[in-house]
XYZ file of C-alpha atoms in Angstrom:
502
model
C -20.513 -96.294 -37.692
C -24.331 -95.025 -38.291
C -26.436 -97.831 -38.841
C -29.816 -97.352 -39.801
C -33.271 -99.590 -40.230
C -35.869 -97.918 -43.192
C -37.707 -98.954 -46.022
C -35.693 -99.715 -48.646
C -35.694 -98.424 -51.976
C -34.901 -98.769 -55.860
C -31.627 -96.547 -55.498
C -30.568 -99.136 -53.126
C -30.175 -102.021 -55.910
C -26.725 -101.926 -56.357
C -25.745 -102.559 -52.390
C -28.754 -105.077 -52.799
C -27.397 -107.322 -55.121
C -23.642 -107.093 -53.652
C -24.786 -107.889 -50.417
C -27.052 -110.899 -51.305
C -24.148 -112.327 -53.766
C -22.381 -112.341 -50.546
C -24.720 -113.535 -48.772
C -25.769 -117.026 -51.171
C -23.084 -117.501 -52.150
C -23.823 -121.231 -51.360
C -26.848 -120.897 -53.301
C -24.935 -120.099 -56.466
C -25.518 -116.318 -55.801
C -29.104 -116.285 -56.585
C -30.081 -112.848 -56.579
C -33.489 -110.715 -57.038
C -33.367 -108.834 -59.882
C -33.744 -105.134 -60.566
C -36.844 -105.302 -61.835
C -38.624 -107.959 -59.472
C -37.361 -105.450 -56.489
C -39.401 -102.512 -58.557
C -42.580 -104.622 -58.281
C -42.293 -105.107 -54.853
C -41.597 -101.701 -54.066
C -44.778 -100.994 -56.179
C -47.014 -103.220 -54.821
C -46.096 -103.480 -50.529
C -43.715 -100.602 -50.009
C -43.828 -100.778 -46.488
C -42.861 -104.569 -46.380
C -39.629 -103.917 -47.917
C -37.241 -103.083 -45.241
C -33.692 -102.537 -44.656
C -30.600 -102.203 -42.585
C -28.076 -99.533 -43.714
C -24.516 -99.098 -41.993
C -22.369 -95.780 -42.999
C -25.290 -95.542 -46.020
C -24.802 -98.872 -47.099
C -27.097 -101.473 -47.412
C -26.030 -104.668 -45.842
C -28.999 -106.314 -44.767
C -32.654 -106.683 -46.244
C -36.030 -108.294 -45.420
C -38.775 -108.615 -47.985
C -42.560 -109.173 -47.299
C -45.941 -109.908 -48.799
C -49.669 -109.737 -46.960
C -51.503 -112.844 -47.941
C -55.072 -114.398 -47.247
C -52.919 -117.437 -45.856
C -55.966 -119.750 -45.783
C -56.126 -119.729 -49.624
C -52.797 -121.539 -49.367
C -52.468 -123.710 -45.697
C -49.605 -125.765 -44.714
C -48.216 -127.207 -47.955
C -47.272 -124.530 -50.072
C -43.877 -123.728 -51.728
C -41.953 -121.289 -52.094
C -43.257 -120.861 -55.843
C -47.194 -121.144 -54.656
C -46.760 -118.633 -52.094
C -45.013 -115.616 -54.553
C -47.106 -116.884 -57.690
C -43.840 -117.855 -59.504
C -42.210 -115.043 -58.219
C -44.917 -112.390 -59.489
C -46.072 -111.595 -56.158
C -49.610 -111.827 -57.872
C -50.471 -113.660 -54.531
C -50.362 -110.497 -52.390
C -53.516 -109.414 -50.952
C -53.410 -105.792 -48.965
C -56.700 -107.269 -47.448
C -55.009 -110.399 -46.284
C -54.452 -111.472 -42.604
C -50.792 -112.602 -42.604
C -47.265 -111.220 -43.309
C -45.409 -113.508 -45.161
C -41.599 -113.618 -45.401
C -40.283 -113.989 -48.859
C -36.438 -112.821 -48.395
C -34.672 -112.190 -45.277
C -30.272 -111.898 -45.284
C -27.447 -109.962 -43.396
C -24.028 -109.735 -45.761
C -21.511 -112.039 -44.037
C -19.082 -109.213 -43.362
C -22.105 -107.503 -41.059
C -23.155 -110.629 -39.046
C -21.590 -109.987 -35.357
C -23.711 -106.653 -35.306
C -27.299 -108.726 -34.644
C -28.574 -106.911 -37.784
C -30.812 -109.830 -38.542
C -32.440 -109.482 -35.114
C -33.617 -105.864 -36.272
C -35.424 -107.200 -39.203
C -36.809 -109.038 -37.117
C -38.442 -106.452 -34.619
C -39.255 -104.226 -37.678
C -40.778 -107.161 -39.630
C -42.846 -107.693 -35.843
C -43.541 -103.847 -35.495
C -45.289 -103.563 -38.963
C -47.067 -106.789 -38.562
C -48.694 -104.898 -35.388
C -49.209 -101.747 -36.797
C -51.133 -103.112 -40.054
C -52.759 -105.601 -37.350
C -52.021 -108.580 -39.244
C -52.386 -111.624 -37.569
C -49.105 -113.406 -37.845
C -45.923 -113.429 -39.836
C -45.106 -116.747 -41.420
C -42.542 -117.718 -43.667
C -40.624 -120.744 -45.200
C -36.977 -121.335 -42.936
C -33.790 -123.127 -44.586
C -32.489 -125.357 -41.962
C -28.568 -124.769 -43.877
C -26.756 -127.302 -41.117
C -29.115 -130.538 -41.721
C -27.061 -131.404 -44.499
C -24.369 -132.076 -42.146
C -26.831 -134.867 -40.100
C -28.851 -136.088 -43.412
C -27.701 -139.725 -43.211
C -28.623 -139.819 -39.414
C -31.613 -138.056 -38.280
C -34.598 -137.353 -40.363
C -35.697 -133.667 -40.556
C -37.843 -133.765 -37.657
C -35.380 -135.208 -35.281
C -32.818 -132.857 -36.423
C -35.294 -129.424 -35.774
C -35.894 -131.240 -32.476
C -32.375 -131.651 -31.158
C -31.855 -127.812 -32.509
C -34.947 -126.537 -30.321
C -33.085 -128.952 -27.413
C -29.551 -126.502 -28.062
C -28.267 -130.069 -28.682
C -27.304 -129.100 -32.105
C -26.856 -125.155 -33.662
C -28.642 -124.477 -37.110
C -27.402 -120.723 -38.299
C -30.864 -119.981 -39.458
C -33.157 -121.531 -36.931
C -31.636 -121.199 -33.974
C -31.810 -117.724 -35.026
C -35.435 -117.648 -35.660
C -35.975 -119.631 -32.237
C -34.505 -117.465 -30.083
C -36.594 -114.197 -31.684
C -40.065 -116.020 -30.729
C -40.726 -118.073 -33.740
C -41.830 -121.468 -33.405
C -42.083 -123.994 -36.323
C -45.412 -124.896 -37.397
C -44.642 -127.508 -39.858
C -42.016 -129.355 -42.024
C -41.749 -128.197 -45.430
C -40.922 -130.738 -48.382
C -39.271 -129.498 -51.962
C -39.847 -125.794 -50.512
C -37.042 -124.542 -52.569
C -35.412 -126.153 -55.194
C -31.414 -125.692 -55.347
C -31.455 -125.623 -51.695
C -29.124 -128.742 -51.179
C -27.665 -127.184 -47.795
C -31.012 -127.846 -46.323
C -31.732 -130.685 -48.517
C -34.913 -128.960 -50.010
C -36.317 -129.180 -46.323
C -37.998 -126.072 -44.882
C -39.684 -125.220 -41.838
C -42.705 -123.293 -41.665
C -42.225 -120.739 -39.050
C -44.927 -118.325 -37.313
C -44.574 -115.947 -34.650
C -48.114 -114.745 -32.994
C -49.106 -111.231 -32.889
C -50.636 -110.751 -29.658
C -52.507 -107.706 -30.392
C -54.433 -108.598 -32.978
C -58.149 -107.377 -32.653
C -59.631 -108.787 -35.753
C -60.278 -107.109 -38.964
C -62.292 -104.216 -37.766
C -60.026 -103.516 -34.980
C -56.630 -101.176 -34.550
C -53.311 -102.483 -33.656
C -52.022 -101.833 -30.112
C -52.303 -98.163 -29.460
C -49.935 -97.241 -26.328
C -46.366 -96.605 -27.266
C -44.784 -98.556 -24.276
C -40.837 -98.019 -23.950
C -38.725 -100.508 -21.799
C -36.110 -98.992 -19.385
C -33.395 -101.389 -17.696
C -31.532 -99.771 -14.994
C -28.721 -101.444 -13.405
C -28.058 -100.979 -9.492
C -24.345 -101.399 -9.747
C -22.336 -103.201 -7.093
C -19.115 -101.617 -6.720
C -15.847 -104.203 -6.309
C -12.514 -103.720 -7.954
C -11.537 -105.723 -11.150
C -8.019 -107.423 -11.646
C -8.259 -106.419 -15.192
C -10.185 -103.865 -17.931
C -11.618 -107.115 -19.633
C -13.262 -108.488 -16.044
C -14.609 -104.782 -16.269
C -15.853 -105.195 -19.517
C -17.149 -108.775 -18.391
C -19.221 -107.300 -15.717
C -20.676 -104.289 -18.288
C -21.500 -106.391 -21.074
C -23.444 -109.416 -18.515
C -26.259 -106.271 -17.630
C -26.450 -105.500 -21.222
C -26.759 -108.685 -22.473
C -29.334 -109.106 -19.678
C -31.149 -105.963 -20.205
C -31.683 -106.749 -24.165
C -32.391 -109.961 -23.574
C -36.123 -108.897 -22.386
C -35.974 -106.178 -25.529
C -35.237 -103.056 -23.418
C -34.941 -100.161 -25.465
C -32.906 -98.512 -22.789
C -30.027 -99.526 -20.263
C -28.309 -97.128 -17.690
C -25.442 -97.586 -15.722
C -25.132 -95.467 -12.535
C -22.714 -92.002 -12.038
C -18.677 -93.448 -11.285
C -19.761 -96.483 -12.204
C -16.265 -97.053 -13.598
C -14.582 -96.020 -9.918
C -12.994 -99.211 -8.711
C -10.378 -98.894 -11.827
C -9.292 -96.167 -9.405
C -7.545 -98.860 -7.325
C -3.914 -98.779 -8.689
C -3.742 -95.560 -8.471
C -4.556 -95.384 -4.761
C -0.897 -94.103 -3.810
C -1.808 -91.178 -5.834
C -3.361 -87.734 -4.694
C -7.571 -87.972 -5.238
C -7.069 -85.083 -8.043
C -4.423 -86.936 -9.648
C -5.690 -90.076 -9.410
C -9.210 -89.381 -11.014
C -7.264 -87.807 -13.900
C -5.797 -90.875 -14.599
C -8.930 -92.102 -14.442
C -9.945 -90.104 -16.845
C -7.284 -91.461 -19.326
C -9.343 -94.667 -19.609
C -12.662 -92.674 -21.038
C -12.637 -92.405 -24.600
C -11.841 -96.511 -24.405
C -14.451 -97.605 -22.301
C -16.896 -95.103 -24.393
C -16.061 -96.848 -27.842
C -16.592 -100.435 -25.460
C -19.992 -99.566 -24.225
C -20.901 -98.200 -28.013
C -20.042 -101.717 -29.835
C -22.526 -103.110 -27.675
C -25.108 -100.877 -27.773
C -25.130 -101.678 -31.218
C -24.322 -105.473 -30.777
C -26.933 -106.204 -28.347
C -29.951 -103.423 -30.150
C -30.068 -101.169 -27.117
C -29.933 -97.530 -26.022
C -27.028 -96.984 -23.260
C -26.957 -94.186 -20.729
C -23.169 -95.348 -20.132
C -23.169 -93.757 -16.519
C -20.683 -91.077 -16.143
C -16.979 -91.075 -16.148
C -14.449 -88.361 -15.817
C -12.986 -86.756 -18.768
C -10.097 -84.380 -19.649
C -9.904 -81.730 -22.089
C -7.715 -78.316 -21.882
C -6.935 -79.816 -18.798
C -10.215 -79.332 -17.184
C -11.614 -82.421 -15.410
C -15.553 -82.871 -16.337
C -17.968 -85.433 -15.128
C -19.940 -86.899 -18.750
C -22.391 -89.448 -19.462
C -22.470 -90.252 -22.866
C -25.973 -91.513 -24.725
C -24.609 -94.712 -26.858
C -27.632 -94.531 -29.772
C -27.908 -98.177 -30.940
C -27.635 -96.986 -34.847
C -24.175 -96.376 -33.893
C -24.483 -92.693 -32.944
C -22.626 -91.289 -29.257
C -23.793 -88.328 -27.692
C -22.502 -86.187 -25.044
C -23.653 -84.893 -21.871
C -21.582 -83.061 -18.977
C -22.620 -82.749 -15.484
C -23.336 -79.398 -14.854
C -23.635 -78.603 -11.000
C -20.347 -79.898 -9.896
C -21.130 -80.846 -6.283
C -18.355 -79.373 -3.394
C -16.955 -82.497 -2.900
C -16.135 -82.683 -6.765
C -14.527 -79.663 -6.593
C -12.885 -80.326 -3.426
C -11.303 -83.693 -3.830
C -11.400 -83.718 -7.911
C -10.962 -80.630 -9.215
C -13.518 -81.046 -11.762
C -15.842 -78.052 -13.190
C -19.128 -77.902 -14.532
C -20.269 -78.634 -17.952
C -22.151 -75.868 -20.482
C -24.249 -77.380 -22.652
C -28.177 -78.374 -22.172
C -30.222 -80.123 -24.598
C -33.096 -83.185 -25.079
C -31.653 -85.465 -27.128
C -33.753 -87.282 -30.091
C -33.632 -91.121 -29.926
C -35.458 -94.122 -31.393
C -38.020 -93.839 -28.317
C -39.031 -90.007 -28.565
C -36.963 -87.280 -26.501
C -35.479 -87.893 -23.457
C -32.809 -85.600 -21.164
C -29.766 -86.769 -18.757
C -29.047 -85.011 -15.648
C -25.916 -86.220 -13.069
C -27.012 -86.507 -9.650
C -26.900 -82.876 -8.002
C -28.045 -81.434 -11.330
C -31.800 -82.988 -10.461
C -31.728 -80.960 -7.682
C -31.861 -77.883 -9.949
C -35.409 -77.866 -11.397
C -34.651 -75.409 -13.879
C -32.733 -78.231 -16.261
C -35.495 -80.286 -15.847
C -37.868 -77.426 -17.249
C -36.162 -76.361 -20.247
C -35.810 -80.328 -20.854
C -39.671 -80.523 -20.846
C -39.871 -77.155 -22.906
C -37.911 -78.905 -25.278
C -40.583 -82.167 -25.414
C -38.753 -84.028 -23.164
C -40.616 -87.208 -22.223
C -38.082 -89.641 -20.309
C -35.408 -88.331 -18.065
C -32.431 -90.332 -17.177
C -30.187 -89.483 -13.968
C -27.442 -91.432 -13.340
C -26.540 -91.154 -9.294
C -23.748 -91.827 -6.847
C -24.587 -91.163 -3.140
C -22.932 -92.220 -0.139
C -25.053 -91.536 2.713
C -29.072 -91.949 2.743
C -29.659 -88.771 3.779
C -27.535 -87.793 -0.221
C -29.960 -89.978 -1.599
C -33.010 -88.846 -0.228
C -32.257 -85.783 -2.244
C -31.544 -87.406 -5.489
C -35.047 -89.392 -4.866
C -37.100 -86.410 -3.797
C -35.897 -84.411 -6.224
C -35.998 -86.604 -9.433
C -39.713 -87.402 -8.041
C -40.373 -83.383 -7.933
C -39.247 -83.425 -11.467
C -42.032 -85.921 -12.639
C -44.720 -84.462 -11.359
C -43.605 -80.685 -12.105
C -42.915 -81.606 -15.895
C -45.185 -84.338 -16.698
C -42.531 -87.005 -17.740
C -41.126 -90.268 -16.252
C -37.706 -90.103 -14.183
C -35.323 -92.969 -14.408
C -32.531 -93.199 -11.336
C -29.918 -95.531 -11.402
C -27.428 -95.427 -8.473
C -23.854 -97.809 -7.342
C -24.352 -99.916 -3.967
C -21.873 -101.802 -1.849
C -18.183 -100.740 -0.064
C -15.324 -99.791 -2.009
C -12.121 -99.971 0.730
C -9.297 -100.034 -1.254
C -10.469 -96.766 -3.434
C -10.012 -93.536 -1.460
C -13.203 -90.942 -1.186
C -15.131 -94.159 -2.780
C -15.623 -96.039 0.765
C -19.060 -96.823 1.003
C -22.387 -96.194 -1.375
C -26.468 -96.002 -0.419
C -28.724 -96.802 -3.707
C -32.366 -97.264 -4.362
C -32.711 -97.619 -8.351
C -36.227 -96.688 -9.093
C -38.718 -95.287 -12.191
C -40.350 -92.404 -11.199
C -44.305 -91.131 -12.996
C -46.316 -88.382 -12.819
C -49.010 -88.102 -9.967
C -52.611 -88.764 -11.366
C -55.482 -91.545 -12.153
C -53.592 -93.058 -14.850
C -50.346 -93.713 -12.564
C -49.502 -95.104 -9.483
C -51.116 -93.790 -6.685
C -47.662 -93.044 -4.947
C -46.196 -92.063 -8.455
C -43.307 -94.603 -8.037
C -43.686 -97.037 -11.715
C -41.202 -99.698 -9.677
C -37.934 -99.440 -7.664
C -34.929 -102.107 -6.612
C -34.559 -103.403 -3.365
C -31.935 -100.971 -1.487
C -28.351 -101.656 -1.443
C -28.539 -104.982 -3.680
C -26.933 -105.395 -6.409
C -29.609 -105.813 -9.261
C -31.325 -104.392 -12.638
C -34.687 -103.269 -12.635
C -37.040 -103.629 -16.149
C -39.730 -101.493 -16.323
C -42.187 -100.176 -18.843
C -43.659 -96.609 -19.398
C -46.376 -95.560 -21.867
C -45.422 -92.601 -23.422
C -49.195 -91.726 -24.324
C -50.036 -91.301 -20.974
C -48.039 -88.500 -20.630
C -50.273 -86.618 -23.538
C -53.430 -87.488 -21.676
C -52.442 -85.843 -18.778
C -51.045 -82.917 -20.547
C -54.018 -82.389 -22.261
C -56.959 -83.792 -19.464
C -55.117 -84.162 -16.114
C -56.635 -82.850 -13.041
C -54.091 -80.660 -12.993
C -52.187 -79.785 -16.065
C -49.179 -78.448 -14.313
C -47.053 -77.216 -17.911
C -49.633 -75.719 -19.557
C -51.236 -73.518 -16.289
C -48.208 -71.964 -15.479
C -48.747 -68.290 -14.932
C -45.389 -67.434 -18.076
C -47.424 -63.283 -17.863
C -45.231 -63.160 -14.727
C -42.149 -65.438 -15.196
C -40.226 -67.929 -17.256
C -36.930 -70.236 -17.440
C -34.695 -69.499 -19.758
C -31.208 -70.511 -21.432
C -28.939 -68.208 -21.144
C -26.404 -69.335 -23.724
């Protein structure tokens, strides 16, 4: 599955109009026609936006900029689109308004409509527009009509006493409702012609004269793991998805789960040989993977998925996999296989290093003892790496103090932020998996515009926990470019260099 938010486009019409048949089909499959879609495209290109999955459109959101004070409170749906001739846009106008917004039925566990959503909200910042309003249907009031007016019934939704599909929605992604609407749209008898007016507030808005938020700020979740074993793969999968759901819940744009995360499944096959056992293991990969993947895409969030062993020509690797949440997986294999891998495992190192391109600008992975090999970390940085993501498991403090000083090294040395996410607690019943030491923490580059110590945040040690932190990517150009010491560019490459090999 590749799913994929854009602009959307007149070629598109076809998936359009089957999708949105699909979707009203309460409405008596109202649709937009060809040509009304043209003008729109003509007139606010950027405000017509789209979700495709597998090249498919199956979800859509359409916009306008008006002056909204021309208009106030009491408009309909007619008033606000000038009969539907979008005459009423204004490119000068303060306020995005929300003329069409639907997910086809067969697409509506994925959370498409929440990625409207935060592309409707990321355009409204960029064009610094002031808010983004728009008339709601309220589709379940026709179920408490006789009982509660239309005011009591948005009430007891905002309470959770009763669920609306469309505004609870809308709630929950930081709209609140201005105003009731009466005889917004006509046919609408699942709503009984009742609207609500709904705004959400854009924060950064500086006035007409004035840019839109500059800094590109990216929010990493980390998860300090607590190891304990699990009667069953779906109290596993319990415990996974609870941090993810956590994690997206304050809009991270990245999770990570730490190196072996997976290790306590190792429990029923204690009676077995360490090599043997971790090979079995191993058979449980490619599952979990496709797990951690759905939601990724379910919950709108970039997963480092840890690392877990995998088999293939019956060679035992150590991967982390990089669950894009468009639906794409990605691959990486630990390459410095530590002796105690080797020893108790078997396993051998992986072959292939590469940045890999995300939603949030180019970040690298590195396992553990790879940080401690600054040469990955250089042609990462060659290769415009800005985030770096290292997954740990360490037993002893003095292990971790390596991991920390290390992935802290790498920072500084390559101008870029370092994200370490590590497993805590005992593990008795798993052999070689007795007892872990973790400090999670997001490590910055050392100069004025960063912490004086060069440590963004960190968990509290040996506690199970998640840590949410921001970075500003455009920080990291300032100090490339005007940093009191510009540590990539000064090197001395007349006399030496890193390389790939192969």
């Amino acid at each position: 599955m590749n799913i994929e938010t854009r602009k959307l486009t007149l070629e598109d019409y076809n998936d359009l109009k089957e999708s949105m048949e699909q979707a009203y089909d309460t409405l008596g499959g109202q649709i937009w026609s060809k040509q009304t879609i043209a003008k729109l495209l003509k007139l606010f290109p950027e405000g017509q936006l789209c979700i495709a999955v597998d090249n498919k459109v199956v979800a859509c959101s359409l916009s306008i900029i008006v002056d909204y004070d021309e208009y106030g409170d009491k408009h309909t749906y007619q008033m606000i689109t000038g009969r539907y001739t979008f005459s009423t846009h204004d490119p000068n106008g303060d306020t995005l308004y929300g003329i069409e917004i639907f997910v086809s039925p067969e697409y509506r566990g994925l959370r498409l409509g929440r990625r409207l959503y935060e592309a409707r909200k990321e355009l409204c910042e960029s064009l610094n527009l002031k808010s983004i309003i728009a008339g709601g249907r309220i589709p379940g009031y026709h179920e408490h009509a006789e009982t509660l007016s239309p005011r009591q019934y948005i009430d007891k939704v905002k309470a959770k006493e009763l669920y609306d599909p469309t505004l609870t929605f809308q709630l929950s992604n930081d709209f609140h409702v201005r105003k009731v609407l009466k005889n917004y749209l006509p046919g609408d008898h699942e709503s009984k012609e009742f609207a609500t007016l709904i705004e959400w507030n854009n924060i950064y808005y500086q006035g007409v004269d004035a840019s839109a938020r500059s800094a590109k700020t990216i929010r990493i979740g980390l998860v300090q793991w607590q190891m304990r074993l699990f009667p069953t793969m779906e109290s596993f999968y319990e415990q996974v998805e609870f941090f993810v759901d956590a994690v997206s819940g304050y809009k991270s744009d990245f999770i990570m789960f730490p190196e072996f995360f997976n290790t306590p499944l190792l429990q029923p096959y204690n009676d077995l040989p360490e090599m043997e056992a971790m090979r079995k293991l191993a058979e449980l990969t490619e599952e979990i993977v496709v797990k951690i993947q759905e939601y990724a895409v379910s919950y709108n969030v970039n997963i480092i998925s840890g690392s877990m062993p995998i088999l293939e020509d019956n060679k035992l690797y150590n991967a982390t996999y990089l669950c894009h949440r468009n639906g794409k997986t990605e691959e990486y294999r630990k390459i410095h296989i530590t002796p105690n891998e080797q020893k108790y495992y078997g396993m051998v190192g992986g072959d292939k290093i590469q940045v890999f391109d995300t939603d949030c600008g180019k970040v690298g992975i590195l396992i553990c003892y790879d940080v401690e090999f600054p040469e990955l970390s250089r042609i990462y940085a060659d290769q415009g790496m800005q985030i770096l993501f290292v997954p740990f498991l360490t037993d002893t403090q003095n292990g971790y103090t390596r991991v920390r000083r290390c992935a802290q090294a790498r920072a500084i040395e390559n101008e870029c932020y370092v994200a370490i996410a590590g497993c805590v607690g005992n593990l008795p019943k798993v052999n070689n998996m007795d007892i872990q030491f973790a400090q999670s923490a997001v490590f910055t580059p050392s100069d004025f515009a960063f912490p004086t110590n060069a440590v963004k945040a960190e968990a509290t040690p040996n506690t199970e926990m998640m840590l949410v932190v921001d970075v500003d990517l455009h920080l990291l150009d300032e100090i490339h470019h005007f940093g009191t010491v510009r540590i990539l560019k000064d090197r001395r490459n007349d006399l030496y260099e890193v390389k790939l090999l192969k």
